[in-house]
mmCIF file of C-alpha atoms in Angstrom:
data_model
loop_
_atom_site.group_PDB
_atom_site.id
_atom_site.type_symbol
_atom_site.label_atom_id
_atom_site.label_comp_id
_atom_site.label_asym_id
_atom_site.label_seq_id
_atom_site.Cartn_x
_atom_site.Cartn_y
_atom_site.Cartn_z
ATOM 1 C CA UNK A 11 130.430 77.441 127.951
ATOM 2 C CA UNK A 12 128.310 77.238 124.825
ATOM 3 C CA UNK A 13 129.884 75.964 121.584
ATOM 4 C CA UNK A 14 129.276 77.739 118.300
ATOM 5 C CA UNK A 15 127.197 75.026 117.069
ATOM 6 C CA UNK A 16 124.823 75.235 120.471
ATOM 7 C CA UNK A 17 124.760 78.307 119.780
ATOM 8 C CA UNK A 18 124.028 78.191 116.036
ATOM 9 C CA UNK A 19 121.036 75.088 116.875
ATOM 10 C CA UNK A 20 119.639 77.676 119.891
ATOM 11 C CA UNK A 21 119.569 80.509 117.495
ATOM 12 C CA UNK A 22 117.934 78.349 115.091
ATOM 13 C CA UNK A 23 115.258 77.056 117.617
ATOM 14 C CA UNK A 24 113.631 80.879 118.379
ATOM 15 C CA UNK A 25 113.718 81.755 114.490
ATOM 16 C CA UNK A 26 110.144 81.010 113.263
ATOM 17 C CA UNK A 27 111.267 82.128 109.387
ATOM 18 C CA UNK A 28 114.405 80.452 108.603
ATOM 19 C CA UNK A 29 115.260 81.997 104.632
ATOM 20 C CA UNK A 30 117.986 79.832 103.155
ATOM 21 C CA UNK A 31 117.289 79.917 99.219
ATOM 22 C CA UNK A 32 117.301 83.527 97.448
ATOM 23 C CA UNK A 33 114.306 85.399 96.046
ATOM 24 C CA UNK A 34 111.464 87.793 96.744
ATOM 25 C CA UNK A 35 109.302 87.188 99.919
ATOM 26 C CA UNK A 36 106.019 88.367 100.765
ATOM 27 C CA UNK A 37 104.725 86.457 103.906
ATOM 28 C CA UNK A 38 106.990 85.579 107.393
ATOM 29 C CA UNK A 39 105.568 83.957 110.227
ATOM 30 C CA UNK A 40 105.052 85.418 113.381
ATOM 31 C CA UNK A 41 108.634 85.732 115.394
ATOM 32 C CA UNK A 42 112.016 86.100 114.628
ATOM 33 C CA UNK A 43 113.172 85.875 111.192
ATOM 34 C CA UNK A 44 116.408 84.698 109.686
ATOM 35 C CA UNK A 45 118.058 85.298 106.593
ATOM 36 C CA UNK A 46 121.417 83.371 105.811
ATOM 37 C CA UNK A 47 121.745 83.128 102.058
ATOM 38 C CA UNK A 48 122.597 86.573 99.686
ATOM 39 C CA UNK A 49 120.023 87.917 96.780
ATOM 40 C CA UNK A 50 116.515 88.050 99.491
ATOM 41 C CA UNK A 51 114.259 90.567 99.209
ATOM 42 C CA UNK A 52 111.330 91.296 102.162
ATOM 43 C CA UNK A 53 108.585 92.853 100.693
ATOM 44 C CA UNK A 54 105.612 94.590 102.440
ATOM 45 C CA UNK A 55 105.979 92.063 105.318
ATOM 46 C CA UNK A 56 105.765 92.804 109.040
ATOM 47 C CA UNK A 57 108.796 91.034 111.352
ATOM 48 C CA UNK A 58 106.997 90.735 114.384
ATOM 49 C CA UNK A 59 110.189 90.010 116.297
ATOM 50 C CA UNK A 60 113.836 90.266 115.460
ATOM 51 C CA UNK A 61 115.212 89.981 111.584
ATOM 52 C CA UNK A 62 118.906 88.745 112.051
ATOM 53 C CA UNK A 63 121.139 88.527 108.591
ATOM 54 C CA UNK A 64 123.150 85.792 109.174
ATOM 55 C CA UNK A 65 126.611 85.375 108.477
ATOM 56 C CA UNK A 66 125.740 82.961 105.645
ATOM 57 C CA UNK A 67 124.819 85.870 103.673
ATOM 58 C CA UNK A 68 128.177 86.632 103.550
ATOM 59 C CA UNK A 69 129.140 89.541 100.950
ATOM 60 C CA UNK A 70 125.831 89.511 98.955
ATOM 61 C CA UNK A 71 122.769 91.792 99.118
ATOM 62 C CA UNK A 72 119.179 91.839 100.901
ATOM 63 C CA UNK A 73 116.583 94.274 100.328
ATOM 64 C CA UNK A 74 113.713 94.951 102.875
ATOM 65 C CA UNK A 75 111.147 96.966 101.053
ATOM 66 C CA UNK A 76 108.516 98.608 102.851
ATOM 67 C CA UNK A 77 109.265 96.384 105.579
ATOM 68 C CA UNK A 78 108.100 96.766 109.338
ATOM 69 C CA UNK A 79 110.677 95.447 111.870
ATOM 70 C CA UNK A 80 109.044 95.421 114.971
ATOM 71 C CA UNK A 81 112.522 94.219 116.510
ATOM 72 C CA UNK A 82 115.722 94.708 115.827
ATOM 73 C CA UNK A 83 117.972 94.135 113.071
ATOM 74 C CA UNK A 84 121.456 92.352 113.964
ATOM 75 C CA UNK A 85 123.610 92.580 110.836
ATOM 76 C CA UNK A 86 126.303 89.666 110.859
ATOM 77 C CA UNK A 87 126.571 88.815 107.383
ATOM 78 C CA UNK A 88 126.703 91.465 103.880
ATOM 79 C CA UNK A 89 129.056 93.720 102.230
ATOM 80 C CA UNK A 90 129.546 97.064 100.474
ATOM 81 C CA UNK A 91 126.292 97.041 98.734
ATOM 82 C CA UNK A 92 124.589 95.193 101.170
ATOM 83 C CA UNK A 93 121.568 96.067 103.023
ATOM 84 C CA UNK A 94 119.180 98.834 101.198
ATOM 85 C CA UNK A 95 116.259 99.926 103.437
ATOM 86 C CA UNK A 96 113.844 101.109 101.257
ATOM 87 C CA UNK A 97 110.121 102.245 100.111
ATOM 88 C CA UNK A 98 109.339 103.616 103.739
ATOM 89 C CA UNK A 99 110.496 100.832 105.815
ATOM 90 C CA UNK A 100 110.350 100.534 109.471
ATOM 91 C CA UNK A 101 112.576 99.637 112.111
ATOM 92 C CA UNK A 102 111.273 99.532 115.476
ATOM 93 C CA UNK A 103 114.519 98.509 117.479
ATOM 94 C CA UNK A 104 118.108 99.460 117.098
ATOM 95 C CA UNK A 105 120.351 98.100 114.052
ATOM 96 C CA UNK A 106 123.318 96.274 115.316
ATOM 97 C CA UNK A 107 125.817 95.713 113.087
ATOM 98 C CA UNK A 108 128.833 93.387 113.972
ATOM 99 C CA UNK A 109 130.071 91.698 111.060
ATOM 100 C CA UNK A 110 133.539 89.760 111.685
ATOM 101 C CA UNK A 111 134.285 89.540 108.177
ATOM 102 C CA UNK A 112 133.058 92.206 105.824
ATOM 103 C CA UNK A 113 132.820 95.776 106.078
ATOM 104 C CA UNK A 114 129.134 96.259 105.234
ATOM 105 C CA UNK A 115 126.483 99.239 103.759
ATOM 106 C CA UNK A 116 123.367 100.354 104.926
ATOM 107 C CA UNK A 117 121.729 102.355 102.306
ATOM 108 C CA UNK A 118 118.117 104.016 102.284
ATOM 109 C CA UNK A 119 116.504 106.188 100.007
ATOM 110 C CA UNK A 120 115.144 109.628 99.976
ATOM 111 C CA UNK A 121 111.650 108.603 101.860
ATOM 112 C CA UNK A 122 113.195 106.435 104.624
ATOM 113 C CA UNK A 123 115.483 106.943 108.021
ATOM 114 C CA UNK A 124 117.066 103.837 110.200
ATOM 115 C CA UNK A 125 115.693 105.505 113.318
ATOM 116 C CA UNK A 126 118.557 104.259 115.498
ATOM 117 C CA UNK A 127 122.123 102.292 114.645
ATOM 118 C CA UNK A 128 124.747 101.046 116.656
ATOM 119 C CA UNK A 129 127.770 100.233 114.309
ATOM 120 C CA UNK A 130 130.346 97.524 116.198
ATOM 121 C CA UNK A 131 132.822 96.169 112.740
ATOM 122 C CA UNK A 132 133.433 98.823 109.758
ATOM 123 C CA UNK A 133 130.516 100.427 108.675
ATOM 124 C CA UNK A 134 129.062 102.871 105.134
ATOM 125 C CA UNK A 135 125.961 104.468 106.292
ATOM 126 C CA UNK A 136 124.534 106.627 103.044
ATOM 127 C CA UNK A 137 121.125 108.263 103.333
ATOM 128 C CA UNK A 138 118.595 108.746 106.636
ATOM 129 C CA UNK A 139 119.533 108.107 109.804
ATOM 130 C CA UNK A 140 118.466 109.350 113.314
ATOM 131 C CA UNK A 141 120.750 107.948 115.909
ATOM 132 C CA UNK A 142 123.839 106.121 115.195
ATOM 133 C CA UNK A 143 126.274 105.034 118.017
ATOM 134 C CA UNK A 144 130.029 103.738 117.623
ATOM 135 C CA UNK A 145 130.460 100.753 119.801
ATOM 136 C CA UNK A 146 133.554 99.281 118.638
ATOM 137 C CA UNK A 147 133.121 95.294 118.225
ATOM 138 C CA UNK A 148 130.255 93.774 120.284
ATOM 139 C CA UNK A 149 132.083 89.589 119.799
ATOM 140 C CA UNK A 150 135.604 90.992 120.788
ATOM 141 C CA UNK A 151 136.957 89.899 117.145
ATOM 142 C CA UNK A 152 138.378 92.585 115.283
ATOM 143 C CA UNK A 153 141.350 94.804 117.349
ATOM 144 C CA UNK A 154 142.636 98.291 116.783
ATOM 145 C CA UNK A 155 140.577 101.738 115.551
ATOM 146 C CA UNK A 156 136.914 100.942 113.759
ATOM 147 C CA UNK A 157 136.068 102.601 110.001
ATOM 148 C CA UNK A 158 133.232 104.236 109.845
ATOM 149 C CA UNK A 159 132.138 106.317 106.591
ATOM 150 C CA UNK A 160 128.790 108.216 106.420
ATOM 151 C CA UNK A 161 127.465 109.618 102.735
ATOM 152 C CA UNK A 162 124.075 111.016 104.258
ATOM 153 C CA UNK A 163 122.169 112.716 106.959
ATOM 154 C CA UNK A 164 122.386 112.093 110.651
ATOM 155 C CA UNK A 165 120.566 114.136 113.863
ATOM 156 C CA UNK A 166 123.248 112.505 116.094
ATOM 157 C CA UNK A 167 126.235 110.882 115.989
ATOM 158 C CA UNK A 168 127.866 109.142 119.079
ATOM 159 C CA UNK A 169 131.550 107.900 118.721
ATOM 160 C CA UNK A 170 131.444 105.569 122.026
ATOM 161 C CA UNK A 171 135.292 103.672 120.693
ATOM 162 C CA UNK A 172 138.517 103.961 119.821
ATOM 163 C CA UNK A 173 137.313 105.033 115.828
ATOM 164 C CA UNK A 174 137.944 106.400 112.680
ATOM 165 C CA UNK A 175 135.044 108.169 111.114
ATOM 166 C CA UNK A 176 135.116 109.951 107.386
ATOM 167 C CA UNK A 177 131.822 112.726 107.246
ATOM 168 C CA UNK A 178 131.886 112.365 103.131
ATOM 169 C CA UNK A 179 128.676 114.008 102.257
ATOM 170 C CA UNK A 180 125.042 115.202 103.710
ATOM 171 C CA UNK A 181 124.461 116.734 106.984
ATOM 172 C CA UNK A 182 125.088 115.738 110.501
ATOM 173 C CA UNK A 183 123.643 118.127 113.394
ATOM 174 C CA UNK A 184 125.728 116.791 116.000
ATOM 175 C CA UNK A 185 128.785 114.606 116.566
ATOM 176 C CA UNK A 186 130.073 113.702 120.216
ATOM 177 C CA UNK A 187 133.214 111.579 120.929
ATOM 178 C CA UNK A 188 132.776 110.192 123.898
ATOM 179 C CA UNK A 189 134.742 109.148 126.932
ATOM 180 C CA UNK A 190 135.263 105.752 125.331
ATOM 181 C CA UNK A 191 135.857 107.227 122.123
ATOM 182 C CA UNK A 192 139.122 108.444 123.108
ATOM 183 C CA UNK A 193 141.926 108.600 120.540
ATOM 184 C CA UNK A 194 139.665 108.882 118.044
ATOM 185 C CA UNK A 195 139.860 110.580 114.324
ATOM 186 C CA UNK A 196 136.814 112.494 113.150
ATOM 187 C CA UNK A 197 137.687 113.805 109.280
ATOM 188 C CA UNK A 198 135.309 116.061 107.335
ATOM 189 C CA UNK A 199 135.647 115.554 103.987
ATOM 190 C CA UNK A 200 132.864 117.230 102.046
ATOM 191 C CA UNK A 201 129.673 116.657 104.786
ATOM 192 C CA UNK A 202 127.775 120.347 106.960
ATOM 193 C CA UNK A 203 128.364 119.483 110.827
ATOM 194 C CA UNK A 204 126.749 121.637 113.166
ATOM 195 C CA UNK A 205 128.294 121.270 116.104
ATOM 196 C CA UNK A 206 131.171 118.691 116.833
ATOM 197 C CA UNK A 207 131.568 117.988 120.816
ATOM 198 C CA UNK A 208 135.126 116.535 122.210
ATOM 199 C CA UNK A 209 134.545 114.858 125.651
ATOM 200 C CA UNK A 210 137.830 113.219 125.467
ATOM 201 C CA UNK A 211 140.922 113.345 123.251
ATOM 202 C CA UNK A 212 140.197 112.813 119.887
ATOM 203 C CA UNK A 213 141.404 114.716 115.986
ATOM 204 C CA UNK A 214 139.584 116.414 114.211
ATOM 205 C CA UNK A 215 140.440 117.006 110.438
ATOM 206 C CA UNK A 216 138.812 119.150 108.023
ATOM 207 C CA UNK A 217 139.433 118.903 104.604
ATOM 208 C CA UNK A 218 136.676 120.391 102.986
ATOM 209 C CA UNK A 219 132.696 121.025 104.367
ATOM 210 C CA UNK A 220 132.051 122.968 107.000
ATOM 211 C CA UNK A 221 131.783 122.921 110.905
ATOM 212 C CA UNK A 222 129.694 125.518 112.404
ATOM 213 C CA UNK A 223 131.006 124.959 115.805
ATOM 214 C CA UNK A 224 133.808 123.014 117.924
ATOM 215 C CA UNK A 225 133.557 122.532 121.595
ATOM 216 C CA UNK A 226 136.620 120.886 123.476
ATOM 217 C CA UNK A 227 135.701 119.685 127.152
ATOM 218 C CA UNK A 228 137.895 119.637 130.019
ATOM 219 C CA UNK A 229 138.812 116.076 129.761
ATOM 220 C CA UNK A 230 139.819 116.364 125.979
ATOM 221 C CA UNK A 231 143.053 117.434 126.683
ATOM 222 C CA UNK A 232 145.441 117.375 123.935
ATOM 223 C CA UNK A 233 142.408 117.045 120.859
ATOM 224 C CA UNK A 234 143.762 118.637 117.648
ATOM 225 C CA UNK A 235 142.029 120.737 114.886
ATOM 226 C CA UNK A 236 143.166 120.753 111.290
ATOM 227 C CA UNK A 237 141.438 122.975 108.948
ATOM 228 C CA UNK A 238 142.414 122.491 105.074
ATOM 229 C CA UNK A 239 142.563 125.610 103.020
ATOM 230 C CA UNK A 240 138.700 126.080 101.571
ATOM 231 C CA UNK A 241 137.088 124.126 104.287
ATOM 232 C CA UNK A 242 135.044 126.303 107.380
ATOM 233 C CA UNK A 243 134.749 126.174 111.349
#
């Protein structure tokens, strides 16, 4: 077995940018980069590798803007106003976020979409997304259903575990719960869902919004539907 601090001293062997003091940067070198401190900001840089936010960065902030990730992005430290994609950034891989300690934000603005996210600890997603899959914890730390709130747009939403997941605002085309994601609690408070797909047993509550359609599969026995007064399916 491999001790956290191995661990920690491997991890810090493949980083080639190692960011431990706060402030704007402009220039990475070539290969995985590694922020562990709050208050950084990547600007106009290309990652040619993966960008990892350390747990170090705790609750604070980082910025990429108009920032190529040629990688991916593996979110283990930040908090509610996090991590702001913005200015036309680029992620090339997936987003993976599985922070143990902090429920954390991903926020873009009107010109950019995270391509692809796969949400493992409690998540806010508010703005662009494509894909965005709920994994449930990906280090086996945190026990019982995972929060997950999206303010935004998403093409597809994948609830893959055992989940709690508030629609607050924007558009999603499609949500699917899983056969993992049974038990599940999808609630609609405010957000336009297309079309919401049960493939096992999950609730669906819907306070306000609209669904424009609810399909129930033959191993979602037992899913329920509640539809507030004012709200639509």
């Amino acid at each position: 077995r491999i001790t956290r601090a191995e661990f920690a001293q491997v991890m810090y062997n493949m980083v080639k940018t190692y960011i431990k003091e706060a402030g704007t940067y402009t220039a990475v070198n070539d290969g995985n980069v590694m922020i562990n401190v709050p208050g950084v900001t990547l600007k106009g840089v290309t990652v040619k590798g993966d960008l990892i936010i350390g747990d170090g960065v705790d609750g604070g902030n980082i910025i990429l803007d108009n920032v190529k990730v040629e990688g991916r992005v593996v979110v283990r430290g930040g908090g509610k106003n996090s991590v702001h994609v913005i200015n036309g950034s680029e992620i090339d891989g997936v987003v993976i976020i599985d922070n143990v300690n902090n429920e954390v934000r991903i926020v873009t603005d009107s010109g950019t979409t995270v391509k692809k996210i796969e949400a493992g600890s409690k998540t806010i997603l508010e703005g662009n997304f494509g894909e965005v899959r709920v994994i449930g914890s990906t280090s086996g730390s945190s026990g019982g259903s995972l929060d997950v709130e999206i303010k935004g747009n998403v093409r597809d939403l994948s609830v893959d575990s055992d989940a709690r997941i508030t629609l607050t605002s924007g558009t999603i085309s499609n949500v699917t719960v899983g056969e993992q994601g049974t038990g599940s609690e999808i609630i609609v408070s405010g957000a336009e869902v297309s079309q919401l797909e049960a493939l096992s047993r999950a609730k669906v509550v819907v306070n306000s919004g609209t669904v424009d359609k609810v399909t129930v599969g033959k191993a979602a026995q037992d899913t329920t539907l509640e539809v507030a007064e004012g709200a639509e399916v």
